[in-house]
The first five atom37 places (N, CA, C, CB, O) and aatype in JSON, in Angstrom:
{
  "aatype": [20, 20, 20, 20, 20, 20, 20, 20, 20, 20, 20, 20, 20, 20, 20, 20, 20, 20, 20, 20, 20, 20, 20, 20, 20, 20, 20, 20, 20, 20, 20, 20, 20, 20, 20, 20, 20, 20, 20, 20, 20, 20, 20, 20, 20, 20, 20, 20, 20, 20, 20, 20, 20, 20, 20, 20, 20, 20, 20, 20, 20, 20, 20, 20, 20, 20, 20, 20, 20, 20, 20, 20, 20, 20, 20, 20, 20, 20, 20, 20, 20, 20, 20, 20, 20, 20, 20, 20, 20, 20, 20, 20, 20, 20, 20, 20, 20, 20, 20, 20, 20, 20, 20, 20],
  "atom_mask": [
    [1, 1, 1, 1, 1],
    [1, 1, 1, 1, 1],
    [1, 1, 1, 1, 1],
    [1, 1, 1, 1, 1],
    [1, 1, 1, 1, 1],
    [1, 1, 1, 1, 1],
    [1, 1, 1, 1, 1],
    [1, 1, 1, 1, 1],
    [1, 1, 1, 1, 1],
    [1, 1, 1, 1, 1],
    [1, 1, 1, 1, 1],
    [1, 1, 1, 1, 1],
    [1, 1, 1, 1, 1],
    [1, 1, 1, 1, 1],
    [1, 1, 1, 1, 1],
    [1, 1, 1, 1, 1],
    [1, 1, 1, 1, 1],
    [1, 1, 1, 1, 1],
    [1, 1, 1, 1, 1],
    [1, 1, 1, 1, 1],
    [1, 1, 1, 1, 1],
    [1, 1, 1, 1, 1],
    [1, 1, 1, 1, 1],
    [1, 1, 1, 1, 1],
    [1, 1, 1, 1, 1],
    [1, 1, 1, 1, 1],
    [1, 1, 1, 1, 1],
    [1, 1, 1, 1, 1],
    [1, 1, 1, 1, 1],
    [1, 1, 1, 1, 1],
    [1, 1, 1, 1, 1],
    [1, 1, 1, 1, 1],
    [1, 1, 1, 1, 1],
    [1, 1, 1, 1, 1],
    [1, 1, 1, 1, 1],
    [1, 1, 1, 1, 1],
    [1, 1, 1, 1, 1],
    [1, 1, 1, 1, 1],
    [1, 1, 1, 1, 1],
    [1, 1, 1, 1, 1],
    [1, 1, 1, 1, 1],
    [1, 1, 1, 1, 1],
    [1, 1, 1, 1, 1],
    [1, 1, 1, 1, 1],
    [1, 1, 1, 1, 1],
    [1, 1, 1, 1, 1],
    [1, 1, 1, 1, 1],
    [1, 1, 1, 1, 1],
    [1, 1, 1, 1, 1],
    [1, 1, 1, 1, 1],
    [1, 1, 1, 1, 1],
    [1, 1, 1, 1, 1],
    [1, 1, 1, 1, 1],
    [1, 1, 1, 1, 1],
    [1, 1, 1, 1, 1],
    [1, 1, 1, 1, 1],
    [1, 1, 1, 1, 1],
    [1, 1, 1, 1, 1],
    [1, 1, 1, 1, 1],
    [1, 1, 1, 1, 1],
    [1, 1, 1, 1, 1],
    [1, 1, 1, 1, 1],
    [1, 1, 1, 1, 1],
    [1, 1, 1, 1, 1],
    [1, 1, 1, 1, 1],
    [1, 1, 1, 1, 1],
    [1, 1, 1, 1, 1],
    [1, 1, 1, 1, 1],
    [1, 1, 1, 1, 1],
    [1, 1, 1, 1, 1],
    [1, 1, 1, 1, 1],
    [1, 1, 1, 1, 1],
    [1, 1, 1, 1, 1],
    [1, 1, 1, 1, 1],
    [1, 1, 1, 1, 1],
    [1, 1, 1, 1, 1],
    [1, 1, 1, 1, 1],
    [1, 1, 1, 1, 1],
    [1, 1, 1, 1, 1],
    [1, 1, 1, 1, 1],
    [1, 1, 1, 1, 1],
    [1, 1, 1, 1, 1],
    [1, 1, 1, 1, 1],
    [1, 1, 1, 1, 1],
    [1, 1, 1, 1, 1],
    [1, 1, 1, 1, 1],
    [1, 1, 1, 1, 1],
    [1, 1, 1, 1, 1],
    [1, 1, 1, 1, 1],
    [1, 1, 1, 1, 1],
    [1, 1, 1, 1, 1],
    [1, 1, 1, 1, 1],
    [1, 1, 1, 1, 1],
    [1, 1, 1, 1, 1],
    [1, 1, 1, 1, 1],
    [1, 1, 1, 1, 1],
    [1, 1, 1, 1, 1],
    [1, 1, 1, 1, 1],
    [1, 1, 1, 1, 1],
    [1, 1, 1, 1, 1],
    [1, 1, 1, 1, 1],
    [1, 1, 1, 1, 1],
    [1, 1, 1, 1, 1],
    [1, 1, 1, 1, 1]
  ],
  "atom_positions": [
    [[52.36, -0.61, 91.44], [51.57, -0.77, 90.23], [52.42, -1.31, 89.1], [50.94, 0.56, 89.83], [52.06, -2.14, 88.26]],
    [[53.68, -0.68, 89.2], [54.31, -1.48, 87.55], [54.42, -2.83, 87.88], [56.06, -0.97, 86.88], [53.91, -3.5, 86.98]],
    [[54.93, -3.59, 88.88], [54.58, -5.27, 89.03], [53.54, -5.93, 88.31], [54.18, -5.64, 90.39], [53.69, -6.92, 87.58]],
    [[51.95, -5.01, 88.67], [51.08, -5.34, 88.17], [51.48, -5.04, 86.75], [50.0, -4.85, 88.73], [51.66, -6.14, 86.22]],
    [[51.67, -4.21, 85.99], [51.48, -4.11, 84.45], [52.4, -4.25, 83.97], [51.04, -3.1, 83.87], [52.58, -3.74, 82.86]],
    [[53.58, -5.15, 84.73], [54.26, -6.47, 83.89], [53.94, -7.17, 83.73], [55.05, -7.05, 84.03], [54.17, -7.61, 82.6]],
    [[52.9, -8.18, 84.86], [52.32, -9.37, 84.41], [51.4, -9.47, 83.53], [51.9, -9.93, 85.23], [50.46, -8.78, 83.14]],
    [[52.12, -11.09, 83.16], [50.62, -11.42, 82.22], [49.53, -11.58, 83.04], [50.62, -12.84, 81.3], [49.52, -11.62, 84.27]],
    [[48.29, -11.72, 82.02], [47.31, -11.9, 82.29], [46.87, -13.31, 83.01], [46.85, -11.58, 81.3], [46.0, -13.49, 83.86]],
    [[47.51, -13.99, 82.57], [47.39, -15.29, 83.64], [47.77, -15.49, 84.81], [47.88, -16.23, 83.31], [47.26, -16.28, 85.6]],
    [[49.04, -14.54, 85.08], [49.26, -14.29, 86.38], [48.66, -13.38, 87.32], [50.26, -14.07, 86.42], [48.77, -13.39, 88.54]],
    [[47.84, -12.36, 86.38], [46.61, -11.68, 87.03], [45.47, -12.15, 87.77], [46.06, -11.14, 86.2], [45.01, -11.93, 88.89]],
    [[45.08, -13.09, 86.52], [43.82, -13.95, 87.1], [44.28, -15.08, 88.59], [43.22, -15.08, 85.56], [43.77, -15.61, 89.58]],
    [[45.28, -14.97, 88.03], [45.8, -16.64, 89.33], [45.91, -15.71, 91.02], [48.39, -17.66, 88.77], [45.42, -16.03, 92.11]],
    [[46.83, -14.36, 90.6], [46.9, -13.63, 91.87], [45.74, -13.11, 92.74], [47.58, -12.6, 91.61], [45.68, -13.2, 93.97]],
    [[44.52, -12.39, 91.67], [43.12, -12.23, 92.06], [42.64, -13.75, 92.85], [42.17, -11.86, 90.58], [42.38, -13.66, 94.05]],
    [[42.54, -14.86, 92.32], [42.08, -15.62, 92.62], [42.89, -16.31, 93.81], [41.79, -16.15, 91.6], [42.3, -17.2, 94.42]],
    [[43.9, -16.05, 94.12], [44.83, -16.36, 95.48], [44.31, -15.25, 96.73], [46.75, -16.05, 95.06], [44.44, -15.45, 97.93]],
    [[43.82, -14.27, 96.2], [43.42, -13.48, 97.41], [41.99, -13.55, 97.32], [43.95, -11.97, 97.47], [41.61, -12.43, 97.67]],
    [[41.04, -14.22, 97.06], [40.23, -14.31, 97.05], [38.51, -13.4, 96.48], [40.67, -14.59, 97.87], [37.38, -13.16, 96.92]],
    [[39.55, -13.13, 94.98], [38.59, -11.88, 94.18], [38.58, -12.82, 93.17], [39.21, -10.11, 93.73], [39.43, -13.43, 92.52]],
    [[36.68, -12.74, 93.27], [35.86, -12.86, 91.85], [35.86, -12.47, 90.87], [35.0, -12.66, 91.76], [35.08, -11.59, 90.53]],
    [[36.74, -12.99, 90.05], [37.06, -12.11, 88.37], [36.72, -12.87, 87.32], [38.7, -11.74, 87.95], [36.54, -14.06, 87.57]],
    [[36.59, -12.56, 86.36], [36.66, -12.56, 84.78], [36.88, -13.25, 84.11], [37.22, -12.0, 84.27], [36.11, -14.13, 84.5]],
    [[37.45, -13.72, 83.18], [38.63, -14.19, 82.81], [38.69, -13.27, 81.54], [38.72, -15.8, 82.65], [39.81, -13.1, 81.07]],
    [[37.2, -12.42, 80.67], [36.88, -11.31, 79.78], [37.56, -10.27, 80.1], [35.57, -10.95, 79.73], [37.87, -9.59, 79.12]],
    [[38.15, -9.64, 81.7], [38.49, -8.8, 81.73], [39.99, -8.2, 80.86], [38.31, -8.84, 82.82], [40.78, -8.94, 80.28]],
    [[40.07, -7.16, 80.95], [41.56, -6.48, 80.58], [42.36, -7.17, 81.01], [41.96, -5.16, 81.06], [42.05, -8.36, 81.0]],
    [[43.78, -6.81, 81.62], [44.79, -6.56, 82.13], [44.68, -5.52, 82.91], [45.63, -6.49, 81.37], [45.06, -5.66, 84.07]],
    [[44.14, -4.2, 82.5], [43.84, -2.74, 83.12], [42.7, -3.38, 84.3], [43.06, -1.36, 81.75], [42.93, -3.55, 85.5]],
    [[41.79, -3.57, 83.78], [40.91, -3.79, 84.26], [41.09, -4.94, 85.55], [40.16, -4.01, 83.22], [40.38, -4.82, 86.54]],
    [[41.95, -5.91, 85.46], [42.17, -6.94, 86.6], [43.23, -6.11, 87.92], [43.07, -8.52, 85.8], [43.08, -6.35, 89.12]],
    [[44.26, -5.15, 87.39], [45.07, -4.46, 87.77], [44.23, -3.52, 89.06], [45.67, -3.78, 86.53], [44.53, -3.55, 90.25]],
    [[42.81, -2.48, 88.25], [42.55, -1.88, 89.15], [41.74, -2.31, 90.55], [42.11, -1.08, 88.56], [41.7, -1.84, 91.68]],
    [[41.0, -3.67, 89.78], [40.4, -4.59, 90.47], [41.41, -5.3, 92.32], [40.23, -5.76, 89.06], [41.14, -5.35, 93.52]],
    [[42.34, -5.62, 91.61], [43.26, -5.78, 92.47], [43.94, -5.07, 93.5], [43.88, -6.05, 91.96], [44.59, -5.55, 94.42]],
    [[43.76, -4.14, 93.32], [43.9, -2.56, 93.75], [43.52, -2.31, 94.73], [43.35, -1.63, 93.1], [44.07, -2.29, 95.83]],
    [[42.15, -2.01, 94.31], [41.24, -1.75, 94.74], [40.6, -2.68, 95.98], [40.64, -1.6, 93.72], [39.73, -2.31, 96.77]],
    [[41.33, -4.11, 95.94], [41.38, -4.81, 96.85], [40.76, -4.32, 98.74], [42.77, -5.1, 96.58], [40.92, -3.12, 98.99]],
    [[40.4, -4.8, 99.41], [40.61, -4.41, 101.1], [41.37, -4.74, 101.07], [40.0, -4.75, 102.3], [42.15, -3.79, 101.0]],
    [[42.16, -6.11, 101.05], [43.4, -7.02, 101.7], [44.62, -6.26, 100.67], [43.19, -9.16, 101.43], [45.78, -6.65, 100.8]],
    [[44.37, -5.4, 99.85], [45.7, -4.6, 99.07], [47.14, -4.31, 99.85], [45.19, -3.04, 98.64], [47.0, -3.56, 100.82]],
    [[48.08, -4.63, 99.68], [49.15, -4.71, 100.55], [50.31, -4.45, 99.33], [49.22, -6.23, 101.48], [50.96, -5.43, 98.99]],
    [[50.54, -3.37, 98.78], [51.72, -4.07, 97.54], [52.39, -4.79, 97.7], [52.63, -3.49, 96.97], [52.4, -5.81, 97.01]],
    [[53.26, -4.57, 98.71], [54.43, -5.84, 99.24], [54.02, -7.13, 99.17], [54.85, -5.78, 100.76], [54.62, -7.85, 98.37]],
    [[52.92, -7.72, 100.0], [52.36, -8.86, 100.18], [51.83, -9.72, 98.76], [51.29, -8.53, 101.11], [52.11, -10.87, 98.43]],
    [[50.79, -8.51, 97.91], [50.98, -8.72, 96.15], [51.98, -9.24, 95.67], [51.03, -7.59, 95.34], [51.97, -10.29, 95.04]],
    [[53.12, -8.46, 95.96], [53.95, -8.55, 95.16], [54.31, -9.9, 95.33], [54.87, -7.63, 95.26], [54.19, -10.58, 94.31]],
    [[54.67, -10.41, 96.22], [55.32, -11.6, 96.99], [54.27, -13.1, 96.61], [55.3, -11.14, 98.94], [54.67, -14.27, 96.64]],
    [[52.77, -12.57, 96.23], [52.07, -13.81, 95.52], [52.23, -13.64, 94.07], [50.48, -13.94, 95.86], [52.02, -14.57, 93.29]],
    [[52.48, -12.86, 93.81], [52.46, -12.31, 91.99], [53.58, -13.38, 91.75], [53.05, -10.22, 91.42], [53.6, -14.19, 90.82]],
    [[54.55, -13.23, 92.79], [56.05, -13.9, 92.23], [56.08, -15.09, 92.39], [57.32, -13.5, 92.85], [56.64, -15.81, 91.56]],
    [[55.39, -15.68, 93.7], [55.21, -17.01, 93.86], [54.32, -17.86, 92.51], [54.47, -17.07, 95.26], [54.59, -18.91, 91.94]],
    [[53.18, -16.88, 92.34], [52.0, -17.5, 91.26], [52.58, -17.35, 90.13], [50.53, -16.78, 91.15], [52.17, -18.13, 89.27]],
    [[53.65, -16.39, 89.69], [54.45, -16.72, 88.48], [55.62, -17.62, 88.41], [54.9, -15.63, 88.03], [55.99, -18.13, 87.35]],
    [[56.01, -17.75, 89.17], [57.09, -19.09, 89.14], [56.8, -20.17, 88.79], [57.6, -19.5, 90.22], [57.49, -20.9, 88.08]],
    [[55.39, -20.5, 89.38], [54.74, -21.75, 89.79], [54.31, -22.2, 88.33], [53.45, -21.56, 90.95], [54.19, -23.35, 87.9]],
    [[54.12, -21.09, 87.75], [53.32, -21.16, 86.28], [54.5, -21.47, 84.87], [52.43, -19.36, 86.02], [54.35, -22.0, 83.77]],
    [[55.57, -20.91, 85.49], [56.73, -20.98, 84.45], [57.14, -22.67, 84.81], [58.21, -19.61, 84.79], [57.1, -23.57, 83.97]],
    [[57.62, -22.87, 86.54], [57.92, -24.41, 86.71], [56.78, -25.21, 86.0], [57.99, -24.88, 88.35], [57.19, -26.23, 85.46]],
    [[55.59, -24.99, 85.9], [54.58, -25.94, 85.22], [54.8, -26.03, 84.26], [53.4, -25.77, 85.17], [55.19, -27.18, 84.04]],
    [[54.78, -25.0, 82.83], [55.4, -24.71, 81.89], [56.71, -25.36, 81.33], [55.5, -23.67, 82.11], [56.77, -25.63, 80.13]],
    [[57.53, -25.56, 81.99], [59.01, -26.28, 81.95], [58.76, -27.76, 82.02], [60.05, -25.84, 83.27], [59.33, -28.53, 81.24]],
    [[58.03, -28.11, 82.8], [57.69, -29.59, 83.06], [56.88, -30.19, 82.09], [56.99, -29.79, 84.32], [57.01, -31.39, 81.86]],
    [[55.88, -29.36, 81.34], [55.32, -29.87, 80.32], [55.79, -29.77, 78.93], [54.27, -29.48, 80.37], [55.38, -30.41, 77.96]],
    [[56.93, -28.63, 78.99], [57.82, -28.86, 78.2], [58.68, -30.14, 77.2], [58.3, -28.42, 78.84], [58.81, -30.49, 76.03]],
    [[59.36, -30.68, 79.39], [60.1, -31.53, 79.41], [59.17, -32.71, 79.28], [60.94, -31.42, 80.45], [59.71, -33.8, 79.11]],
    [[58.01, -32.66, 79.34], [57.78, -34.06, 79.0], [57.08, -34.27, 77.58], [56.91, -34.71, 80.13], [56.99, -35.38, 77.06]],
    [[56.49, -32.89, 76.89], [56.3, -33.31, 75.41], [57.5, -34.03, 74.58], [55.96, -32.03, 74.65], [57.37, -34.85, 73.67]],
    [[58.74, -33.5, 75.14], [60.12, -33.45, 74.49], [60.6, -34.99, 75.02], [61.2, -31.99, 75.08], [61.0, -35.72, 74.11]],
    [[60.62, -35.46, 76.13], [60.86, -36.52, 76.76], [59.93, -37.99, 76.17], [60.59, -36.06, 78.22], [60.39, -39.04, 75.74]],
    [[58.72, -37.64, 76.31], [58.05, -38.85, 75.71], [58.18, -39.74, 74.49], [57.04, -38.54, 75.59], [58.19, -40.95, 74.32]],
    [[58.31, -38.43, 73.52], [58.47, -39.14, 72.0], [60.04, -39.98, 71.95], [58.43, -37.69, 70.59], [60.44, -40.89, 71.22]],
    [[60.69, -39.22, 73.07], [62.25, -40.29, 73.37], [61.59, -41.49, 74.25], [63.82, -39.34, 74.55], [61.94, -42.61, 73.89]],
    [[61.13, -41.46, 74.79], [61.06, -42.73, 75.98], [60.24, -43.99, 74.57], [59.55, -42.14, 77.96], [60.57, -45.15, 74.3]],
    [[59.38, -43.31, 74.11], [58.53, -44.02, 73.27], [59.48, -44.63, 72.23], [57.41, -43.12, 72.66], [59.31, -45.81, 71.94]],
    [[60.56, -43.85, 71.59], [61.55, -44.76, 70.33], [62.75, -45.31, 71.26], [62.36, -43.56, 68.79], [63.73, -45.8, 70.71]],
    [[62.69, -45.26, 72.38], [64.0, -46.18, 72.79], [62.96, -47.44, 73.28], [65.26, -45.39, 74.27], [63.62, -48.48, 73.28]],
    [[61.78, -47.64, 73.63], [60.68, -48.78, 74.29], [60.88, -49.58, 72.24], [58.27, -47.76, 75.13], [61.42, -50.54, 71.7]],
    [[60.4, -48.88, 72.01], [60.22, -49.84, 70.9], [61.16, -50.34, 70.14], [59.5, -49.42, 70.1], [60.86, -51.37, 69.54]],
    [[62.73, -49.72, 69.93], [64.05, -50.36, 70.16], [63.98, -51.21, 70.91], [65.0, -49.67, 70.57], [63.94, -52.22, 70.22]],
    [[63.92, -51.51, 72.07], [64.0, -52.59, 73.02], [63.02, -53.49, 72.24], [63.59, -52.22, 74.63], [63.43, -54.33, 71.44]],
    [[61.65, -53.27, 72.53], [61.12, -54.31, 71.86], [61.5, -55.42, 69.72], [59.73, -53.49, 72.05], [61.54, -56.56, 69.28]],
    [[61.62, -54.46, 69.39], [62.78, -54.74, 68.36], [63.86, -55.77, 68.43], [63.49, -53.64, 68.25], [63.97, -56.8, 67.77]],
    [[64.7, -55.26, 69.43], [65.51, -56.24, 69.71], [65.26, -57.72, 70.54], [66.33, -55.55, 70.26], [65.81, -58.82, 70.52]],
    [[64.12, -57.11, 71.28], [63.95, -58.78, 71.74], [63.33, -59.72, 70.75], [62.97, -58.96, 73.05], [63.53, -60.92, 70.64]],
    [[62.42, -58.83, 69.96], [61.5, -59.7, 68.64], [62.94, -60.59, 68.11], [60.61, -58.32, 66.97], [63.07, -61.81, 68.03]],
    [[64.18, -59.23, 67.71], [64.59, -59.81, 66.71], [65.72, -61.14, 67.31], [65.2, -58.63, 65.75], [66.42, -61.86, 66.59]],
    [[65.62, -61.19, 68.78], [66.76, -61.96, 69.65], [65.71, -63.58, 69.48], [67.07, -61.11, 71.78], [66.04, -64.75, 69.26]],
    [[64.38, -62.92, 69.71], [63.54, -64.81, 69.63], [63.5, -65.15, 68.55], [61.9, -65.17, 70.04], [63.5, -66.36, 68.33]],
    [[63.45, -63.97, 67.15], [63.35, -64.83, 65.74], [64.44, -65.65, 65.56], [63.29, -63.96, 64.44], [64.26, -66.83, 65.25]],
    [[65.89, -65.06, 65.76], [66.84, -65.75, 65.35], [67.09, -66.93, 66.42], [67.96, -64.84, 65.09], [67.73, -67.9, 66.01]],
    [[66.67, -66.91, 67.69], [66.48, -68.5, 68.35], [65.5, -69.36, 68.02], [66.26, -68.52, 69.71], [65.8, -70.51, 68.35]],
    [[64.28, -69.25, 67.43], [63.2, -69.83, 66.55], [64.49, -70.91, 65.33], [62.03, -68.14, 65.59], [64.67, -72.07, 64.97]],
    [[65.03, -69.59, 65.15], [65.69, -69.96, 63.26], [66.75, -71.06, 63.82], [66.82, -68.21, 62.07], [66.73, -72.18, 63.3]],
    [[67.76, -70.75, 64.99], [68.91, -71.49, 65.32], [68.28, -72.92, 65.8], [69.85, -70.68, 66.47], [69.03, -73.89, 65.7]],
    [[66.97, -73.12, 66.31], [66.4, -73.91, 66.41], [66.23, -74.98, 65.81], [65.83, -73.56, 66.52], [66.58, -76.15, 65.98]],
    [[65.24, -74.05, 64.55], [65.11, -74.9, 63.45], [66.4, -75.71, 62.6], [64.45, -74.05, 62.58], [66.55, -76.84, 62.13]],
    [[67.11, -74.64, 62.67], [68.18, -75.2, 61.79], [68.98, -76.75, 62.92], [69.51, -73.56, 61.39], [69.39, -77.82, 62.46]],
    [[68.95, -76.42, 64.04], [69.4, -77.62, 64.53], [68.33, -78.85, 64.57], [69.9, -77.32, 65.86], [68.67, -80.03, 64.72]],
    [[67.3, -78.5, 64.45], [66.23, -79.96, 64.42], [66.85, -79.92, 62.95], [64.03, -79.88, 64.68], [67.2, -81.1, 62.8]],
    [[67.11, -79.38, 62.03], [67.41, -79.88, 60.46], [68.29, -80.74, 60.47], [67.9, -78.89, 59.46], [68.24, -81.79, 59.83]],
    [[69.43, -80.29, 61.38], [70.67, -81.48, 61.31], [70.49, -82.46, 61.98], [71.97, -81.16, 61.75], [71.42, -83.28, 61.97]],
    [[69.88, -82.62, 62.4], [69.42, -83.81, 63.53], [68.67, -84.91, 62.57], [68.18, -83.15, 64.91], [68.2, -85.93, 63.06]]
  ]
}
């Protein structure tokens, strides 16, 4: 039981729903706990062992969306650096251009 009433509640709902119980999402924590329980297929061990899998899974998701709120706004100012520099590589061949049709 304390496994159960460490987890969050999201890992409640995800574990119910890995063993195949119709829940809530209104419910408690208490309330998903005894539910779970109360299970036929109740096995603590076996619980335990999806609780940990379905919380990992949720933290690696978590990390990844992390890394890419944090990642994008970089990918996005180094793209437009690049573009920058090529603008500013054709203006000044436009200009070196011009200036040589001038001497001509």
């Amino acid at each position: 039981m304390a496994f159960l009433a460490k987890a969050q509640k999201v890992d409640l709902l995800s574990l119910a729903a890995e063993v195949g119980l119709d829940v809530s999402p209104n419910l408690c924590n208490l309330e998903l706990i005894k539910l779970i329980q109360s299970s036929a297929d109740y096995e603590q061990e076996t619980f335990k062992d999806i609780l940990k899998a379905v919380t990992s899974t949720r933290i690696q998701k978590e990390k990844e969306e992390r890394e890419f709120v944090t990642r994008k706004p970089r990918e996005d100012r180094e793209l437009a650096a690049k573009k920058d520099k090529r603008r500013e590589k054709r203006r000044k061949k436009r200009e070196n251009l011009w200036l040589k049709r001038e001497k001509d």
